Coordinates of C-alpha atoms and ligand atoms in Angstrom, one line a residue:
M7 CA -26.2 0.4 -32.0
P8 CA -24.6 3.8 -31.7
N9 CA -26.8 6.8 -32.1
E10 CA -24.0 9.3 -32.5
Y11 CA -21.4 9.6 -35.2
A12 CA -18.1 11.4 -35.6
E13 CA -17.5 13.0 -39.0
L14 CA -14.2 13.0 -40.7
S15 CA -13.5 15.2 -43.8
I16 CA -10.8 14.2 -46.2
N17 CA -10.3 16.0 -49.5
G18 CA -13.8 17.4 -49.4
K19 CA -15.5 14.0 -48.7
T20 CA -17.1 13.3 -45.4
Y21 CA -17.1 10.0 -43.7
K22 CA -19.1 8.9 -40.6
F23 CA -17.8 6.8 -37.8
P24 CA -19.8 5.5 -34.9
I25 CA -19.3 6.9 -31.4
M26 CA -19.3 4.0 -28.9
T27 CA -20.2 4.8 -25.2
G28 CA -18.9 2.8 -22.3
S29 CA -20.9 2.0 -19.1
E30 CA -19.3 5.0 -17.3
G31 CA -20.1 7.4 -20.1
E32 CA -16.7 7.4 -21.8
N33 CA -16.8 7.8 -25.5
A34 CA -14.7 6.3 -28.3
I35 CA -14.8 6.6 -32.0
D36 CA -14.9 3.3 -33.7
I37 CA -12.5 3.6 -36.6
S38 CA -12.4 -0.1 -37.5
G39 CA -13.9 0.7 -40.9
L40 CA -11.5 3.6 -41.6
R41 CA -9.2 2.0 -44.0
K42 CA -12.0 0.3 -45.9
K43 CA -13.8 3.6 -46.4
T44 CA -10.8 6.0 -46.8
G45 CA -7.8 3.9 -47.6
M46 CA -6.1 5.5 -44.6
I47 CA -4.9 4.3 -41.2
T48 CA -4.4 6.1 -37.9
I49 CA -0.9 6.6 -36.4
D50 CA -0.8 6.5 -32.6
P51 CA 2.7 5.5 -31.4
S52 CA 2.7 3.9 -27.9
F53 CA -1.1 3.7 -28.2
M54 CA -1.6 6.9 -26.3
N55 CA -5.1 7.3 -27.7
T56 CA -6.0 3.8 -28.8
G57 CA -8.6 1.6 -27.2
S58 CA -7.5 -1.9 -28.1
C59 CA -10.6 -3.8 -26.8
Y60 CA -13.9 -3.7 -25.1
S61 CA -13.5 -5.0 -21.6
K62 CA -15.8 -5.6 -18.6
I63 CA -13.0 -6.3 -16.0
T64 CA -11.4 -3.1 -14.7
Y65 CA -12.5 0.6 -14.8
I66 CA -10.0 3.4 -14.3
D67 CA -10.7 7.1 -14.3
G68 CA -7.2 8.6 -14.3
E69 CA -8.4 12.2 -13.9
K70 CA -10.4 11.3 -10.8
G71 CA -8.1 8.6 -9.4
I72 CA -10.8 5.9 -9.6
L73 CA -10.0 2.1 -9.8
R74 CA -12.7 -0.6 -9.8
Y75 CA -12.6 -4.3 -10.4
R76 CA -15.8 -5.6 -11.9
G77 CA -17.5 -2.4 -10.8
I78 CA -16.4 -2.6 -7.1
P79 CA -14.1 0.2 -5.8
I80 CA -10.6 -0.9 -4.9
E81 CA -11.0 0.7 -1.5
Q82 CA -13.8 -1.7 -0.6
I83 CA -12.1 -4.7 -2.1
V84 CA -9.0 -4.4 0.0
E85 CA -11.2 -4.1 3.1
K86 CA -13.6 -7.0 2.4
L87 CA -11.9 -9.6 0.2
S88 CA -8.8 -11.8 0.3
F89 CA -6.5 -12.0 -2.7
V90 CA -7.9 -15.4 -3.6
E91 CA -11.5 -14.0 -3.6
T92 CA -10.3 -11.0 -5.6
A93 CA -8.7 -13.4 -8.2
Y94 CA -12.1 -15.2 -8.4
L95 CA -13.8 -11.9 -8.8
L96 CA -11.6 -10.9 -11.7
V97 CA -11.7 -14.2 -13.5
H98 CA -15.5 -14.9 -12.9
G99 CA -16.9 -11.5 -12.5
T100 CA -18.6 -12.2 -9.2
V101 CA -17.4 -12.4 -5.5
P102 CA -17.4 -16.2 -4.8
T103 CA -20.1 -17.7 -2.6
H104 CA -19.1 -19.8 0.3
K105 CA -19.3 -23.0 -1.8
Q106 CA -17.3 -21.5 -4.7
R107 CA -14.7 -20.2 -2.3
K108 CA -14.3 -23.7 -0.8
T109 CA -13.9 -25.3 -4.3
Y110 CA -11.4 -22.6 -5.4
S111 CA -9.4 -23.0 -2.3
R112 CA -9.4 -26.9 -2.7
L113 CA -8.2 -26.5 -6.3
L114 CA -5.4 -24.1 -5.2
T115 CA -4.2 -26.6 -2.6
E116 CA -4.4 -29.6 -5.0
N117 CA -2.5 -27.7 -7.7
S118 CA 0.2 -26.1 -5.6
L119 CA 2.9 -28.7 -6.2
L120 CA 5.3 -28.1 -9.0
H121 CA 6.1 -31.2 -11.2
E122 CA 9.1 -32.8 -9.6
D123 CA 11.0 -32.7 -12.9
M124 CA 10.7 -29.0 -13.0
R125 CA 12.3 -28.6 -9.6
H126 CA 15.6 -29.6 -11.3
F127 CA 15.3 -26.8 -13.9
F128 CA 16.3 -24.4 -11.1
D129 CA 19.8 -26.0 -11.0
G130 CA 20.6 -24.7 -14.4
F131 CA 20.1 -21.0 -13.6
P132 CA 23.1 -19.0 -12.5
R133 CA 23.0 -18.1 -8.8
G134 CA 22.7 -14.4 -9.6
A135 CA 19.8 -14.7 -12.1
H136 CA 17.1 -12.1 -11.6
P137 CA 14.0 -14.0 -10.2
M138 CA 11.8 -12.3 -12.9
S139 CA 13.9 -14.0 -15.6
T140 CA 13.7 -17.3 -13.8
M141 CA 9.9 -16.8 -13.3
A142 CA 9.3 -16.1 -17.0
T143 CA 11.4 -19.2 -18.0
M144 CA 9.7 -21.5 -15.5
V145 CA 6.2 -20.4 -16.4
N146 CA 7.0 -20.8 -20.1
A147 CA 8.3 -24.3 -19.3
L148 CA 4.9 -25.1 -17.8
S149 CA 3.6 -25.1 -21.4
T150 CA 5.7 -28.3 -22.1
F151 CA 3.9 -30.1 -19.2
Y152 CA 0.4 -28.7 -20.0
P153 CA 0.5 -28.3 -23.8
N154 CA -3.3 -28.1 -24.3
V155 CA -4.0 -24.9 -22.5
D156 CA -4.7 -22.6 -25.4
S157 CA -7.8 -20.9 -26.8
L158 CA -8.6 -23.5 -29.4
S159 CA -8.0 -26.7 -27.4
L160 CA -9.1 -25.3 -24.0
K161 CA -10.8 -28.5 -22.9
E162 CA -10.0 -28.2 -19.3
D163 CA -12.2 -26.5 -16.8
I164 CA -11.1 -22.8 -16.6
D165 CA -11.0 -23.0 -12.8
K166 CA -8.6 -25.9 -12.9
T167 CA -6.4 -24.2 -15.4
T168 CA -6.3 -20.8 -13.7
T169 CA -6.0 -22.1 -10.1
R170 CA -3.2 -24.3 -11.2
L171 CA -1.3 -21.3 -12.6
I172 CA -2.1 -19.0 -9.6
S173 CA -1.0 -21.8 -7.2
I174 CA 2.1 -23.0 -9.0
F175 CA 3.3 -19.5 -9.7
R176 CA 3.5 -18.9 -6.0
T177 CA 5.5 -22.1 -5.5
I178 CA 7.9 -21.3 -8.4
A179 CA 8.4 -17.8 -6.9
A180 CA 9.3 -19.2 -3.5
F181 CA 11.5 -21.9 -5.0
A182 CA 13.4 -19.4 -7.1
Y183 CA 14.1 -17.4 -4.0
K184 CA 15.3 -20.4 -2.0
K185 CA 17.5 -21.5 -4.9
S186 CA 19.1 -18.0 -5.1
K187 CA 19.9 -18.3 -1.3
G188 CA 21.3 -21.8 -1.8
Q189 CA 18.7 -23.2 0.7
P190 CA 16.5 -26.3 0.4
V191 CA 13.1 -25.6 -1.0
V192 CA 10.0 -25.7 1.3
Y193 CA 7.0 -27.5 -0.1
P194 CA 3.5 -25.9 0.0
R195 CA 1.2 -26.9 2.9
H196 CA -2.4 -27.9 2.7
D197 CA -3.3 -26.2 5.9
L198 CA -2.2 -22.7 5.1
S199 CA -3.9 -19.9 3.2
Y200 CA -2.5 -18.6 -0.1
C201 CA -0.4 -15.8 1.3
A202 CA 0.6 -17.6 4.5
N203 CA 1.7 -20.5 2.4
F204 CA 3.9 -18.3 0.2
L205 CA 5.5 -16.6 3.2
N206 CA 6.2 -20.0 4.7
M207 CA 7.8 -21.4 1.5
M208 CA 9.9 -18.3 1.4
F209 CA 11.1 -18.0 4.9
D210 CA 10.8 -21.4 6.7
S211 CA 14.0 -23.3 7.1
P212 CA 14.9 -26.6 8.7
V213 CA 17.1 -24.7 11.2
K214 CA 14.8 -21.7 11.8
P215 CA 11.0 -22.3 11.6
Y216 CA 9.0 -19.4 10.3
E217 CA 6.3 -17.9 12.5
I218 CA 3.4 -16.8 10.5
D219 CA 2.3 -13.3 11.5
P220 CA -1.4 -12.6 10.6
E221 CA -0.6 -8.9 10.2
I222 CA 2.0 -9.7 7.5
V223 CA -0.4 -12.1 5.8
S224 CA -3.1 -9.5 5.7
M225 CA -0.6 -6.9 4.4
M226 CA 0.5 -9.2 1.7
N227 CA -3.1 -9.9 0.7
K228 CA -3.7 -6.2 0.4
L229 CA -0.6 -5.6 -1.7
L230 CA -1.5 -8.4 -4.1
I231 CA -5.1 -7.2 -4.4
L232 CA -3.9 -3.7 -5.3
H233 CA -1.8 -5.1 -8.1
A234 CA -4.3 -7.6 -9.3
D235 CA -5.4 -5.8 -12.5
H236 CA -5.0 -2.5 -14.2
E237 CA -6.8 -2.8 -17.5
Q238 CA -4.7 -2.5 -20.7
N239 CA -1.2 -1.7 -19.2
C240 CA 2.0 -2.8 -21.0
S241 CA 2.2 -6.4 -19.6
T242 CA -1.6 -7.0 -20.0
T243 CA -1.4 -5.8 -23.6
A244 CA 1.6 -8.2 -24.1
V245 CA -0.6 -11.0 -22.8
R246 CA -3.5 -10.1 -25.1
V247 CA -1.2 -9.6 -28.1
I248 CA 0.6 -12.9 -27.6
G249 CA -2.5 -14.8 -26.7
S250 CA -4.3 -13.5 -29.8
A251 CA -2.0 -15.8 -31.8
Q252 CA -3.7 -18.7 -29.9
V253 CA -0.5 -19.4 -27.9
N254 CA -0.6 -21.7 -24.9
L255 CA -1.7 -19.8 -21.7
Y256 CA 1.5 -20.4 -19.9
A257 CA 3.7 -19.1 -22.8
T258 CA 1.4 -16.1 -23.0
I259 CA 1.7 -15.3 -19.3
S260 CA 5.5 -15.7 -19.6
A261 CA 5.4 -12.8 -22.1
G262 CA 3.5 -10.7 -19.5
I263 CA 6.1 -11.5 -16.9
N264 CA 8.9 -10.3 -19.2
A265 CA 7.0 -7.1 -20.0
L266 CA 6.4 -6.4 -16.3
S267 CA 10.1 -6.8 -15.5
G268 CA 11.0 -3.5 -17.1
P269 CA 11.9 -0.5 -14.9
L270 CA 9.2 1.7 -16.5
H271 CA 6.6 -0.9 -15.5
G272 CA 6.7 -3.4 -12.6
G273 CA 10.5 -3.1 -12.2
A274 CA 9.9 0.4 -10.9
N275 CA 9.3 -0.9 -7.3
Q276 CA 12.9 -2.2 -7.1
A277 CA 14.2 0.9 -8.8
V278 CA 12.4 3.1 -6.3
L279 CA 14.3 1.5 -3.4
D280 CA 17.6 1.8 -5.2
M281 CA 16.8 5.5 -5.7
L282 CA 15.8 6.1 -2.1
K283 CA 19.0 4.4 -0.9
K284 CA 21.1 6.6 -3.2
I285 CA 19.3 9.7 -1.9
N286 CA 19.9 8.6 1.7
R287 CA 23.7 8.3 1.0
K288 CA 24.1 11.8 -0.4
K289 CA 24.0 15.0 1.5
G290 CA 21.2 17.1 0.0
G291 CA 20.1 14.0 -1.9
I292 CA 16.5 14.9 -2.3
Q293 CA 17.2 18.2 -4.0
L294 CA 19.9 16.6 -6.2
Y295 CA 17.5 13.9 -7.5
L296 CA 14.7 16.4 -8.0
D297 CA 17.0 18.5 -10.1
K298 CA 18.2 15.5 -12.1
A299 CA 14.5 14.4 -12.8
K300 CA 13.7 17.9 -14.1
D301 CA 16.9 18.2 -16.2
K302 CA 15.9 17.6 -19.8
N303 CA 19.5 16.6 -20.6
D304 CA 19.5 13.9 -17.9
P305 CA 17.6 10.7 -18.8
F306 CA 16.9 10.1 -15.1
R307 CA 13.3 9.9 -13.9
L308 CA 12.0 10.0 -10.4
M309 CA 11.1 6.4 -9.9
G310 CA 7.7 5.7 -8.5
F311 CA 6.2 9.0 -10.0
G312 CA 4.0 9.4 -13.0
H313 CA 1.5 7.2 -14.7
R314 CA 0.1 7.0 -18.2
L315 CA -3.5 7.1 -16.9
Y316 CA -3.4 8.8 -13.5
K317 CA -3.0 12.5 -13.6
T318 CA -3.9 12.8 -9.9
F319 CA -3.2 10.5 -6.9
D320 CA -3.0 6.9 -7.8
P321 CA -5.7 5.3 -5.5
R322 CA -3.5 2.4 -4.9
A323 CA -0.6 4.6 -3.7
K324 CA -3.1 6.4 -1.3
I325 CA -4.0 3.1 0.3
I326 CA -0.4 1.8 0.6
K327 CA 0.9 5.0 2.0
K328 CA -1.4 4.8 5.0
D329 CA -0.4 1.1 5.6
C330 CA 3.3 1.8 5.2
R331 CA 3.5 3.8 8.4
R332 CA 1.1 1.5 10.3
I333 CA 3.0 -1.7 9.4
L334 CA 6.4 -0.2 10.2
E335 CA 5.1 0.9 13.6
K336 CA 3.4 -2.5 14.2
L337 CA 6.6 -4.4 13.4
G338 CA 8.6 -2.0 15.5
K339 CA 10.8 -1.1 12.5
K340 CA 12.3 2.2 11.7
D341 CA 13.2 2.8 8.1
P342 CA 15.0 6.0 7.2
L343 CA 13.9 5.4 3.6
L344 CA 10.3 6.0 4.7
A345 CA 11.1 9.5 6.0
I346 CA 12.9 10.2 2.7
A347 CA 10.0 8.9 0.6
M348 CA 7.6 11.1 2.6
E349 CA 9.7 14.2 2.2
L350 CA 10.3 13.5 -1.5
E351 CA 6.6 13.1 -2.2
D352 CA 5.9 16.3 -0.2
R353 CA 8.4 18.2 -2.3
V354 CA 7.0 16.8 -5.6
L355 CA 3.5 17.9 -4.6
K356 CA 4.7 21.5 -4.3
D357 CA 6.9 21.6 -7.4
D358 CA 5.6 23.2 -10.5
Y359 CA 7.4 20.8 -12.8
F360 CA 5.5 17.8 -11.4
I361 CA 2.3 19.7 -10.8
S362 CA 2.0 20.9 -14.4
R363 CA 2.6 17.4 -15.7
G364 CA 0.2 15.7 -13.3
L365 CA 3.0 13.6 -11.8
Y366 CA 2.0 11.9 -8.5
A367 CA 3.4 9.0 -6.6
N368 CA 2.3 5.7 -8.2
V369 CA 1.7 2.3 -6.6
D370 CA 5.3 1.4 -6.7
F371 CA 6.5 4.3 -4.7
Y372 CA 5.6 2.9 -1.2
S373 CA 5.2 -0.8 -1.9
G374 CA 8.9 -1.5 -1.8
I375 CA 9.2 0.0 1.7
I376 CA 6.4 -2.3 2.9
Y377 CA 8.0 -5.4 1.2
R378 CA 11.3 -4.5 2.8
A379 CA 9.6 -4.2 6.2
I380 CA 8.0 -7.7 5.9
G381 CA 11.3 -9.3 4.9
I382 CA 10.9 -9.6 1.1
P383 CA 14.3 -9.2 -0.6
E384 CA 14.6 -6.4 -3.2
N385 CA 15.1 -8.6 -6.2
M386 CA 11.8 -10.3 -5.4
F387 CA 9.7 -7.0 -5.4
T388 CA 8.8 -7.3 -9.0
V389 CA 8.0 -11.0 -8.6
M390 CA 5.5 -9.9 -5.9
F391 CA 3.9 -7.6 -8.4
A392 CA 3.7 -10.4 -10.9
L393 CA 2.1 -12.7 -8.3
G394 CA -0.5 -10.0 -7.7
R395 CA -1.1 -9.2 -11.4
L396 CA -1.5 -12.9 -12.5
P397 CA -5.3 -13.0 -12.0
G398 CA -5.6 -9.9 -14.0
W399 CA -3.6 -11.3 -16.9
I400 CA -5.6 -14.5 -16.8
S401 CA -9.0 -12.7 -16.7
Q402 CA -7.9 -10.4 -19.6
W403 CA -6.7 -13.4 -21.6
Q404 CA -9.9 -15.3 -20.9
E405 CA -12.0 -12.3 -22.0
M406 CA -10.0 -11.9 -25.2
I407 CA -10.2 -15.6 -26.2
R408 CA -14.0 -15.6 -25.5
S409 CA -14.8 -12.4 -27.3
D410 CA -16.9 -12.5 -30.6
N411 CA -14.5 -10.3 -32.6
R412 CA -11.4 -12.1 -31.6
K413 CA -8.6 -11.7 -34.2
I414 CA -4.9 -11.9 -34.2
V415 CA -3.5 -8.5 -33.1
R416 CA -1.6 -7.0 -36.0
P417 CA -1.2 -3.2 -36.1
R418 CA -0.1 -1.4 -39.3
Q419 CA 2.6 1.1 -39.8
L420 CA 3.4 4.2 -41.9
Y421 CA 6.5 3.3 -43.9
I422 CA 9.1 6.1 -43.9
G423 CA 12.1 4.2 -45.2
E424 CA 13.9 4.2 -48.6
K425 CA 11.7 4.4 -51.7
L426 CA 12.1 1.6 -54.3
R427 CA 15.7 1.2 -55.4
D428 CA 17.9 -1.4 -57.1
C429 CA 20.1 -3.7 -55.0
P430 CA 23.8 -2.6 -55.6
E431 CA 26.5 -5.1 -56.6
P432 CA 28.0 -6.6 -53.5
P433 CA 31.7 -5.8 -52.9
E434 CA 34.2 -8.3 -54.3
L435 CA 35.1 -11.2 -51.8
L436 CA 38.6 -10.6 -50.6
D437 CA 38.8 -13.3 -47.9
V438 CA 37.0 -16.5 -48.7
S439 CA 37.3 -17.7 -45.2
Y440 CA 34.5 -15.5 -44.0
N441 CA 31.1 -17.1 -43.8
Y442 CA 29.1 -14.6 -45.9
Ligands
ACO5 N1 10.3 11.9 -13.4 C1 10.5 13.1 -14.1 N2 9.7 13.5 -15.2 C2 8.7 12.6 -15.6 C3 8.5 11.4 -14.9 C4 9.2 11.1 -13.8 N3 9.0 10.0 -13.1 N4 7.4 10.8 -15.5 C5 7.1 11.6 -16.5 N5 7.9 12.7 -16.6 C6 7.8 13.8 -17.5 C7 8.3 13.5 -18.9 O1 9.7 13.8 -19.0 C8 7.4 14.3 -19.8 O2 7.9 15.7 -19.7 P1 7.8 16.7 -21.0 O3 6.3 16.8 -21.2 O4 8.5 17.9 -20.5 O5 8.5 16.0 -22.1 C9 6.1 14.3 -19.1 O6 6.4 14.1 -17.7 C10 5.2 13.2 -19.6 O7 5.9 12.0 -19.5 P2 5.7 10.8 -20.5 O8 6.9 10.0 -20.5 O9 5.1 11.3 -21.8 O10 4.5 9.9 -19.8 P3 4.2 8.5 -20.1 O11 2.7 8.3 -19.8 O12 4.7 8.0 -21.4 O13 5.0 7.6 -19.0 C11 5.6 6.5 -17.0 C12 4.5 7.1 -17.8 C13 6.4 5.5 -17.9 C14 5.1 5.8 -15.8 C15 6.6 7.7 -16.6 O14 5.8 8.6 -15.7 C16 7.8 7.2 -15.8 O15 8.8 6.9 -16.5 N6 7.8 7.1 -14.4 C17 8.9 6.5 -13.7 C18 8.8 5.0 -13.7 C19 7.7 4.4 -12.9 O16 7.5 4.8 -11.7 N7 7.0 3.4 -13.5 C20 5.9 2.8 -12.8 C21 4.6 3.1 -13.5 S1 3.3 2.4 -12.6 C22 3.3 0.8 -13.0 O17 3.7 0.3 -14.0 C23 2.6 0.0 -12.0

């Protein structure tokens, strides 16, 4: 029970609303009784000030640059856990024991094969289709093969359901890439870890065997972990909203994939690389793009900068930035785009426009350079983000369907359209061939 209340005065009458306190001391006014008491609603476009749920999964302090999964700092997770262990942590709330890890890993292997009939679906997509659109369609199609995976008829063990999705998602992503290259698909192997398996399915070929580099596998683990959850972001909110209608899990996740594909969200990692390349091609490119970003008449935004929550360094970007230089050196690759990215960030950090708005490099700013270095093609960058974010979507969906106060999400609006008016007589029909 709350022991503090916020008071709201409307037309001389005072109403009290409970102040709820989170485990890290954050406060929120519970206005769920507002309309009943006052007849009014709140207006908060883009949900800038709206807490949509109670959650025990991820904690972010945007002012201090803190990110924790289930209470554990992200900096420790990337050092100590694999992506699969992180997925388990998000879904179950605890780091898996040796036995749990073994079971999870067995389930991942057993569920990695895509239904053979689904393999033919790929033939229907145009060659140039963006892999995010293919992913969303394929994951949605899983609901036709597994129709009983929704909140009401969730009869299956949650581990089986979620590992199937986490495992098959990786297979679909690699198949989508192979199809776009016109190459034969490579099936998952039982003897490879999650990330090694993915890289092998992506890059192995009958004419050029892929050599698995543990350094690249470890980097991929890290990148996926950093993207694994980020509380109520746009795609996760899409997942919670769609899932609240008791939709099949696979259809729900498909909505998350579509939301993530936008350039203001997960699509930013691909957009960053496009931007860095353009800067590289132009003399004085950095200044030019900084000016464009600051020009209020230009819709351009500096991709990879800014975040709704972080008004200081994005802790994920801090980790990636260090690795970016290290992995490039390790692989013996020189990327002019890294030098540009470093200088751009340096200039942003000294520029009043960005300082005054709290705009810092976000996770997408350096991730593209690393993906490029480890051979991931640009149109697959956002798919990599989705692969990482999947355990987050699943754990948020699971938390939502299991919560006591679960209801279909249905915001209200303030209507500002025409007042009541009569319908005018329609114009006389001059040409009867039209289908009115
Ligand atoms: N470049 C230039 N100006 C920017 C940028 C940017 N990247 N981001 C924000 N601003 C400015 C806005 O123009 C606005 O200025 P104003 O106050 O003078 O009007 C101010 O900063 C606040 O911006 P908002 O759009 O209100 O911030 P919001 O929280 O709505 O948007 C977002 C956050 C979408 C991430 C935004 O910063 C952006 O578009 N960034 C570029 C795209 C990007 O990198 N997206 C990835 C986000 S991280 C992720 O999804 C994993």
